Short mmCIF file of C-alpha atoms in Angstrom, two decimals:
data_model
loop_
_atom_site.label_atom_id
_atom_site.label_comp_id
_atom_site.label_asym_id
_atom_site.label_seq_id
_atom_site.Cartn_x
_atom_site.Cartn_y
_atom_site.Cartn_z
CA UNK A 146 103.33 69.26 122.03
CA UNK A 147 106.66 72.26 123.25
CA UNK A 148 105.66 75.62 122.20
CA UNK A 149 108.37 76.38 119.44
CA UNK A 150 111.42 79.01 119.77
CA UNK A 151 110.90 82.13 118.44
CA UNK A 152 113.98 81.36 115.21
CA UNK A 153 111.67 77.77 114.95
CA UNK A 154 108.75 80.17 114.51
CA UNK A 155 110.40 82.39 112.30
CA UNK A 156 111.31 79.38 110.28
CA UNK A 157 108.14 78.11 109.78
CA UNK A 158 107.09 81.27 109.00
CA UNK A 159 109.18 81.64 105.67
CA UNK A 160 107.16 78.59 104.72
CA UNK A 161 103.64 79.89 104.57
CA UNK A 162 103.89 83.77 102.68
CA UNK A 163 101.83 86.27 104.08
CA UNK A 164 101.88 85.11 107.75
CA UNK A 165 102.95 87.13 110.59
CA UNK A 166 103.43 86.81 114.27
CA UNK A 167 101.71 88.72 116.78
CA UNK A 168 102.66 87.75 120.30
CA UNK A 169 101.32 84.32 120.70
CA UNK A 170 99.84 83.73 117.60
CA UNK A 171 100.03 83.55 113.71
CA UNK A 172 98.10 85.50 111.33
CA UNK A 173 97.17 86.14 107.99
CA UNK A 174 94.31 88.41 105.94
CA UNK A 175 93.31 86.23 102.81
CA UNK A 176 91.23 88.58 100.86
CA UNK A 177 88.62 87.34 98.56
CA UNK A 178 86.56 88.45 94.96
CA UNK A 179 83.74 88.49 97.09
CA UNK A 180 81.52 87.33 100.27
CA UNK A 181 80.73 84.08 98.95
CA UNK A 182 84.11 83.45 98.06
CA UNK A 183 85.06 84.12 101.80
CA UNK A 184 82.86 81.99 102.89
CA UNK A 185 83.67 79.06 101.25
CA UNK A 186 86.98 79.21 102.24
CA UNK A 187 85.74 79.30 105.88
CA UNK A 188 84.36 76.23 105.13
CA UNK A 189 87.11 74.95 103.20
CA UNK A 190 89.54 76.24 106.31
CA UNK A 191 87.10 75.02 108.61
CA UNK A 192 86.83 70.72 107.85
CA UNK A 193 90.65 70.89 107.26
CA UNK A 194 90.74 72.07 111.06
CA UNK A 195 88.17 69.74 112.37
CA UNK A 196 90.54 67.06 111.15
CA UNK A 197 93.13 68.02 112.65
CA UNK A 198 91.01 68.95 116.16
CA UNK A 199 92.86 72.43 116.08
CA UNK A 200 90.56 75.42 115.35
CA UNK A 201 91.82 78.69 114.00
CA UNK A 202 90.08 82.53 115.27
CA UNK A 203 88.17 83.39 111.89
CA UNK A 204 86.93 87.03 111.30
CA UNK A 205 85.15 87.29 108.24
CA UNK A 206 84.58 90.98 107.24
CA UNK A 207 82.84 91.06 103.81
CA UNK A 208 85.31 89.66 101.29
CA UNK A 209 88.07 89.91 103.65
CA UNK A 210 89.23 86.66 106.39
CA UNK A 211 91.99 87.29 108.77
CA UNK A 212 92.88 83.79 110.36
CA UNK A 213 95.01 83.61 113.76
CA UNK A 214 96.53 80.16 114.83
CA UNK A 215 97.59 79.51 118.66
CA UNK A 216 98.26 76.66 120.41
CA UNK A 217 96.03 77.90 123.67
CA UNK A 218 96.24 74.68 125.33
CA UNK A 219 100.04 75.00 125.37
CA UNK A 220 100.02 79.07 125.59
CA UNK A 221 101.85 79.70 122.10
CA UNK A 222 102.34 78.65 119.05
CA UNK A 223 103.58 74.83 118.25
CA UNK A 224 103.78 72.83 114.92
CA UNK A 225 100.35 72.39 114.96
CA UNK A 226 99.85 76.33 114.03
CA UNK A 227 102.79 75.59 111.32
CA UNK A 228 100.52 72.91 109.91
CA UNK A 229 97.49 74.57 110.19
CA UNK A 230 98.93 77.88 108.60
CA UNK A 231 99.97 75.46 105.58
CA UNK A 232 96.69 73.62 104.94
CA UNK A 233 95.04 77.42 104.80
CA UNK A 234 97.16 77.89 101.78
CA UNK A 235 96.06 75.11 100.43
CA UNK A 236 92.43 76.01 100.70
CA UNK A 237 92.78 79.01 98.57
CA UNK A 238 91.52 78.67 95.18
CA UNK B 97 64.94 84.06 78.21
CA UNK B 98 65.23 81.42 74.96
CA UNK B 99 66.67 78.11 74.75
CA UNK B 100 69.15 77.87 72.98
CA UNK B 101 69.20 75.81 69.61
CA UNK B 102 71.31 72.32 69.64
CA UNK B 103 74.31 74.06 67.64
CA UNK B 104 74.51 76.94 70.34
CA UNK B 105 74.58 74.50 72.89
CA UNK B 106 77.16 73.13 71.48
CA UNK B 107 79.59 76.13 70.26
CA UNK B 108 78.94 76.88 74.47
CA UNK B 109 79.73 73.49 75.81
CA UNK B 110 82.80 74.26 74.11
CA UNK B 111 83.84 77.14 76.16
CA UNK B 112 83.48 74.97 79.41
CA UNK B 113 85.90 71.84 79.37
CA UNK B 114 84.37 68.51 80.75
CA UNK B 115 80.73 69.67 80.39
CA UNK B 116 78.75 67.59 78.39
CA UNK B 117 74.44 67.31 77.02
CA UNK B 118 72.41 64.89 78.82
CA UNK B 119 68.86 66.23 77.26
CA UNK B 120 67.77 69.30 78.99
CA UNK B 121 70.22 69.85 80.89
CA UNK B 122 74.07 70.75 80.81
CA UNK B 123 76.46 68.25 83.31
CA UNK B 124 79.75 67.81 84.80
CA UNK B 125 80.96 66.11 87.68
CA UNK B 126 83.82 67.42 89.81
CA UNK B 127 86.15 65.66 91.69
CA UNK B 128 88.11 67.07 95.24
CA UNK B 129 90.99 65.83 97.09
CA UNK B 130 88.01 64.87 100.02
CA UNK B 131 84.90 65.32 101.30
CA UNK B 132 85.79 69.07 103.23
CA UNK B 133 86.62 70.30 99.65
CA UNK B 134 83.70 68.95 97.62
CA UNK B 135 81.42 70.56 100.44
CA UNK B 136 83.34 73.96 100.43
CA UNK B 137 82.96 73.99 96.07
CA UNK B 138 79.21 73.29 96.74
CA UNK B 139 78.89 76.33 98.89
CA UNK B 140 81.08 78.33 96.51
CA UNK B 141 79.11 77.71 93.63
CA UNK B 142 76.01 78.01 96.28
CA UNK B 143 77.15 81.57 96.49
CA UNK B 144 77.44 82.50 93.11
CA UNK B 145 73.96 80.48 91.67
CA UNK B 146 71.93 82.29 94.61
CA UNK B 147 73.10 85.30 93.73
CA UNK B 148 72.30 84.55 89.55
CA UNK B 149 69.16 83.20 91.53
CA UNK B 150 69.64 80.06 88.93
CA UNK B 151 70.24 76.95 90.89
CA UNK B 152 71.84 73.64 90.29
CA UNK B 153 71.20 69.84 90.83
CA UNK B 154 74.10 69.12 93.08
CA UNK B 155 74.65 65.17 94.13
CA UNK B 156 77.78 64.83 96.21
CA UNK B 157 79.31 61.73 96.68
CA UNK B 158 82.08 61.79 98.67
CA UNK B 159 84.40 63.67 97.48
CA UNK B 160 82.54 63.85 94.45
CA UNK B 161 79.75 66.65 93.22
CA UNK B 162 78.22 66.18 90.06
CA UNK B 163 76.53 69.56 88.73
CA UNK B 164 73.53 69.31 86.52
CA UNK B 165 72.38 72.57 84.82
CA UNK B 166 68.71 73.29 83.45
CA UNK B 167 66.41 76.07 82.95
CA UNK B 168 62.77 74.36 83.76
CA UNK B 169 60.92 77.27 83.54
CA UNK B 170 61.76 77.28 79.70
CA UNK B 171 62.41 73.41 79.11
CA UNK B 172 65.41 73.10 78.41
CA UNK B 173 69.30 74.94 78.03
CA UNK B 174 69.47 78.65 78.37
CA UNK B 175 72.53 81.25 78.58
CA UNK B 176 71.97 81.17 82.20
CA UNK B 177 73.49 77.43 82.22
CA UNK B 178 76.41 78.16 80.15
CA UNK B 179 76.95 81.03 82.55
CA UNK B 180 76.24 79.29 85.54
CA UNK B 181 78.76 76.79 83.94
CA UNK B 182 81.59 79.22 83.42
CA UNK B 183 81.08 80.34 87.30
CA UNK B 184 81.40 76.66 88.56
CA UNK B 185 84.64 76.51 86.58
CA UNK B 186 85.58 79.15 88.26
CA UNK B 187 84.75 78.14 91.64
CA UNK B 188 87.54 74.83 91.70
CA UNK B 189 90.33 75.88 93.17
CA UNK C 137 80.89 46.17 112.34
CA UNK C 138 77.87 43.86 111.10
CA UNK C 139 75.11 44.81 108.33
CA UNK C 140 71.99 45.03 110.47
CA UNK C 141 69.18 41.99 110.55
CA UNK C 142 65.76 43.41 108.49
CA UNK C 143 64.00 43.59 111.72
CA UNK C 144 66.92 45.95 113.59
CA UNK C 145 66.87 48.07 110.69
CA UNK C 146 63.09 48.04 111.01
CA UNK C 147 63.68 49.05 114.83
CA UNK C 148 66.05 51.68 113.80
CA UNK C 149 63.87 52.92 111.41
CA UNK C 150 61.30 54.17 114.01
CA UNK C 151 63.42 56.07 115.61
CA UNK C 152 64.14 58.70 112.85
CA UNK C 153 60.99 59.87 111.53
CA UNK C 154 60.83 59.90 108.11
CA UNK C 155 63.46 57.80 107.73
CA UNK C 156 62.70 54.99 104.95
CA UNK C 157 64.98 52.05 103.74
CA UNK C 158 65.82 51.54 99.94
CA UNK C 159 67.34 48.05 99.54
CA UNK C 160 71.02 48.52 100.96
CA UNK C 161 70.27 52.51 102.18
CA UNK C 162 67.99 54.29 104.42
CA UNK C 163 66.75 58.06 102.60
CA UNK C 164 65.01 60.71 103.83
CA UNK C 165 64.35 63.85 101.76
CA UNK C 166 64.44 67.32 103.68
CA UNK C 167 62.38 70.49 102.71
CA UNK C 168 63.75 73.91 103.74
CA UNK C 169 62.76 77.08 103.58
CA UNK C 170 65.24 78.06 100.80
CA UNK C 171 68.34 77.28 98.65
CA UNK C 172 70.68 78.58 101.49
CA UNK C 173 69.00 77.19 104.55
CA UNK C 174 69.30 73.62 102.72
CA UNK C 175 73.26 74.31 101.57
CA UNK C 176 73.73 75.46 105.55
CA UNK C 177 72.06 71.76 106.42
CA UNK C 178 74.86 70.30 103.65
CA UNK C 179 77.47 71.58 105.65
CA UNK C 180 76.25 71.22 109.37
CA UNK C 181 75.35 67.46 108.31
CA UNK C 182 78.88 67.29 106.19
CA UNK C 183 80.64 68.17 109.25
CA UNK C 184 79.27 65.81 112.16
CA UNK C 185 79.56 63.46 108.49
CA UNK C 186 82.92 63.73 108.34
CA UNK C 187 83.75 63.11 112.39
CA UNK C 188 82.07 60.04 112.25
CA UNK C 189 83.95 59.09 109.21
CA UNK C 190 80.92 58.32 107.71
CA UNK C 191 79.65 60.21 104.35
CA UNK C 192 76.26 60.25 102.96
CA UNK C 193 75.25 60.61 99.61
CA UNK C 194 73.52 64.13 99.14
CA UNK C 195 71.32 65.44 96.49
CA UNK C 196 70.16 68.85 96.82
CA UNK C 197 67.31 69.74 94.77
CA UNK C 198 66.81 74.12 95.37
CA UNK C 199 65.31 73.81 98.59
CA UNK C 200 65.43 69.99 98.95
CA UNK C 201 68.40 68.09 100.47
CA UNK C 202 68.07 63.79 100.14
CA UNK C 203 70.03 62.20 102.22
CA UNK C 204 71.24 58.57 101.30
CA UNK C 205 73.10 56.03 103.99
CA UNK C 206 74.36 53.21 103.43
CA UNK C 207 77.70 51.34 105.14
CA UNK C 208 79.28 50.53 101.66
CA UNK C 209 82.31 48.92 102.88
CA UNK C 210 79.79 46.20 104.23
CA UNK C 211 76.97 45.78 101.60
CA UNK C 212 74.49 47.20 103.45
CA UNK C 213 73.00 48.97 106.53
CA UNK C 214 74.81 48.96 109.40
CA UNK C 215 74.51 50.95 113.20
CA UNK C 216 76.54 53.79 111.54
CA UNK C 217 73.83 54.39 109.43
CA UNK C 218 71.21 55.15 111.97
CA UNK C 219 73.89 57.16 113.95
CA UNK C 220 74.32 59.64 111.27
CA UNK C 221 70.51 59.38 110.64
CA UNK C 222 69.71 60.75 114.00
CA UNK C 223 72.76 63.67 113.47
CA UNK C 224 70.76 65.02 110.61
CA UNK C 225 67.26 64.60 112.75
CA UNK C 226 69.58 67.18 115.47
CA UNK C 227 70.88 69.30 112.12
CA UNK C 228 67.42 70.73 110.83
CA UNK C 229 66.86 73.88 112.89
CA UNK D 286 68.25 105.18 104.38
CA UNK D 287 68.62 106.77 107.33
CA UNK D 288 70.07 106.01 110.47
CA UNK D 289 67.94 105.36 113.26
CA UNK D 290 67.17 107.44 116.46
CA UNK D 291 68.53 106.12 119.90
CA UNK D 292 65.13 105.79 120.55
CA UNK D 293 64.16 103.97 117.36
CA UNK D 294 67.67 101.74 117.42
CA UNK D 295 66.31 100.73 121.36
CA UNK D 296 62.97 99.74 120.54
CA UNK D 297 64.02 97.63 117.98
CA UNK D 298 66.76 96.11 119.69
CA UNK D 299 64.24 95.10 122.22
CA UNK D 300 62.36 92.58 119.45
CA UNK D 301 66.01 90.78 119.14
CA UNK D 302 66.85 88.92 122.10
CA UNK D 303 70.44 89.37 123.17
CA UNK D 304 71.60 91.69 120.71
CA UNK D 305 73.02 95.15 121.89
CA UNK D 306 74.49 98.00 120.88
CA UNK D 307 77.95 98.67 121.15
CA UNK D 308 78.30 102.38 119.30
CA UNK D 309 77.77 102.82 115.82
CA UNK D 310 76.84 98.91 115.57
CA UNK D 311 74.89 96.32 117.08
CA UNK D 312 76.02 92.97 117.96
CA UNK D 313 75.37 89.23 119.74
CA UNK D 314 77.32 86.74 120.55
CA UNK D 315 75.91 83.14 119.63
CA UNK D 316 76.79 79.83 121.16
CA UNK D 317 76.69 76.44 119.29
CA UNK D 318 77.15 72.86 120.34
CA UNK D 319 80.68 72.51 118.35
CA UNK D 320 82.55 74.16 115.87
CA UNK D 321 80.98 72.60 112.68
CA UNK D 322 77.54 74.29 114.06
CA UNK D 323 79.13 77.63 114.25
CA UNK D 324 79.87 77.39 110.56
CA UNK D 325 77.15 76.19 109.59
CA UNK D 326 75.50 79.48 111.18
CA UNK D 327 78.09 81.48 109.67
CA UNK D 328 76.80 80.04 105.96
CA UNK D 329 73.23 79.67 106.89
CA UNK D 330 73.68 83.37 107.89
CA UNK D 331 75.98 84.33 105.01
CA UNK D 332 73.17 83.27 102.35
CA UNK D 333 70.44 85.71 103.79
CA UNK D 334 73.07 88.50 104.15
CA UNK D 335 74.26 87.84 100.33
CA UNK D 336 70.61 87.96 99.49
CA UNK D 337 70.00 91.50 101.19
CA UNK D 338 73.48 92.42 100.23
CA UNK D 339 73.99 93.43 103.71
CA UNK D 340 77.04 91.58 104.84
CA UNK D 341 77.91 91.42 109.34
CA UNK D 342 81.31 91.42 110.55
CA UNK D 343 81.89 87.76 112.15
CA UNK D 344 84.48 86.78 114.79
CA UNK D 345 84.55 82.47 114.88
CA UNK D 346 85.92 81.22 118.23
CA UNK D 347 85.43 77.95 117.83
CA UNK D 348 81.83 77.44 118.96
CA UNK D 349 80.69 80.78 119.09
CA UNK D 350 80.07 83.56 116.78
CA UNK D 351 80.06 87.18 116.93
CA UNK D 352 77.83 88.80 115.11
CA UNK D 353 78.41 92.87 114.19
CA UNK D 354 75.75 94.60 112.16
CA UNK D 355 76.25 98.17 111.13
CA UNK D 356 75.53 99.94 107.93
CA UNK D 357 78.93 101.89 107.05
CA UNK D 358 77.51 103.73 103.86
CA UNK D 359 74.93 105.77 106.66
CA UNK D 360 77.48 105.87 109.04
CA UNK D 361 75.34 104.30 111.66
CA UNK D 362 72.73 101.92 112.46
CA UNK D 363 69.68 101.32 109.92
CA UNK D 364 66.43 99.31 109.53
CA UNK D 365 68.25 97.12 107.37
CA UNK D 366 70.80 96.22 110.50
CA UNK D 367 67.57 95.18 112.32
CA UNK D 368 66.03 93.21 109.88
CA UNK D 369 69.13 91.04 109.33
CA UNK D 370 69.75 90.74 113.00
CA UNK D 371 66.10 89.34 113.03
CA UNK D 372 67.34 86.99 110.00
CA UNK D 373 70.48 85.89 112.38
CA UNK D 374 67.82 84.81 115.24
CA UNK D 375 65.93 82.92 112.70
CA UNK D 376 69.12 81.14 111.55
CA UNK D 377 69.77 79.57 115.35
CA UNK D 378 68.46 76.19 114.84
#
């Protein structure tokens, strides 16, 4: 799987609000009504990535989860990060 | 902490759509898009009965969890089911 | 794959202790110390679970988690079943 | 509650094995077979941090977990950072 161009990133990025680039990676802060809450959606995030074998940098701080998406095998970001970045909005309820 | 007479039970179950009276106890059963998301609603609702230190019967199936509410130490339905209830409402996303 | 013969679910059986067959299932019924350490089992179980493709029914009961197997696209008890039985031997901690 | 001496902060990190200090917090790194381990941790974890309403800082990479402990109301590092670092060591399974 090709690393994508920075204007493919950028595209992909108007697709999933809230995410950002930094350097090789995607991120987003998802911020929760509480711990529990956060941790769910760990979990929630975490069997969706299983799936798809790609497995996203979680911090958890308190009600707070900032999630970063690279593609480390290819040394940047690909669709995979895209798709990834999608099914994380998905998980929040 | 009282249980609550029939017609209370009833002007409650009201408040919480697809809950229904099997006894002494309160029910429901949820249904996810898979398994990931029936385990991330059990922790969720884990969360939020631990901390209300009230706990549910959960039986998953799949991507199925069917929540059974009770208060055993006074035989039979309390406020803390309805409320316990009204969180796992809450907790689908 | 093939439901198992009585006496290689018998074998089977005796490798998992604990492990006890129910007409088409094999159940086991774990104690932990608490409500959280037996929702942390649902989810380490739920994810080796879900990598195998293979779900078991769960019932958690406060600080009891049973755990029901059975290959239902089959009729009955197949190798699958004692696979995932040994995963949740490796998930108590 | 007060923040503990250097002294006091030493001698109990040397009842944790692993842990260290890293200034106003301490912290370990834990290792698990996979990611769905890790997470499981992270809720095993989660549930007796909820319960103490003390809540760590943790960093998922895949199949490890970071684990910060630092008590930001005291500005610095209590008895109650201890005692859930304890809890974390318990939570390895």
């Amino acid at each position: 799987m090709a690393t994508l161009s920075d204007d493919d990133v950028q595209n992909g990025l108007a697709t999933v609000p809230g995410w950002e680039r930094e350097g090789d990676a995607i991120v987003k802060e998802y911020k929760f009504d509480g711990f529990g809450d956060a941790i769910a959606f760990v979990v929630r995030l975490g069997f969706k990535a299983d799936k798809a074998d790609h497995h996203p940098d979680l911090d958890v701080r308190y009600n707070r989860v900032r999630v970063a998406l690279s593609t480390h095998s290819e040394g940047g970001i690909t669709a995979k990060d895209l798709a990834l970045a999608a099914e994380a909005e998905g998980a929040v309820g």
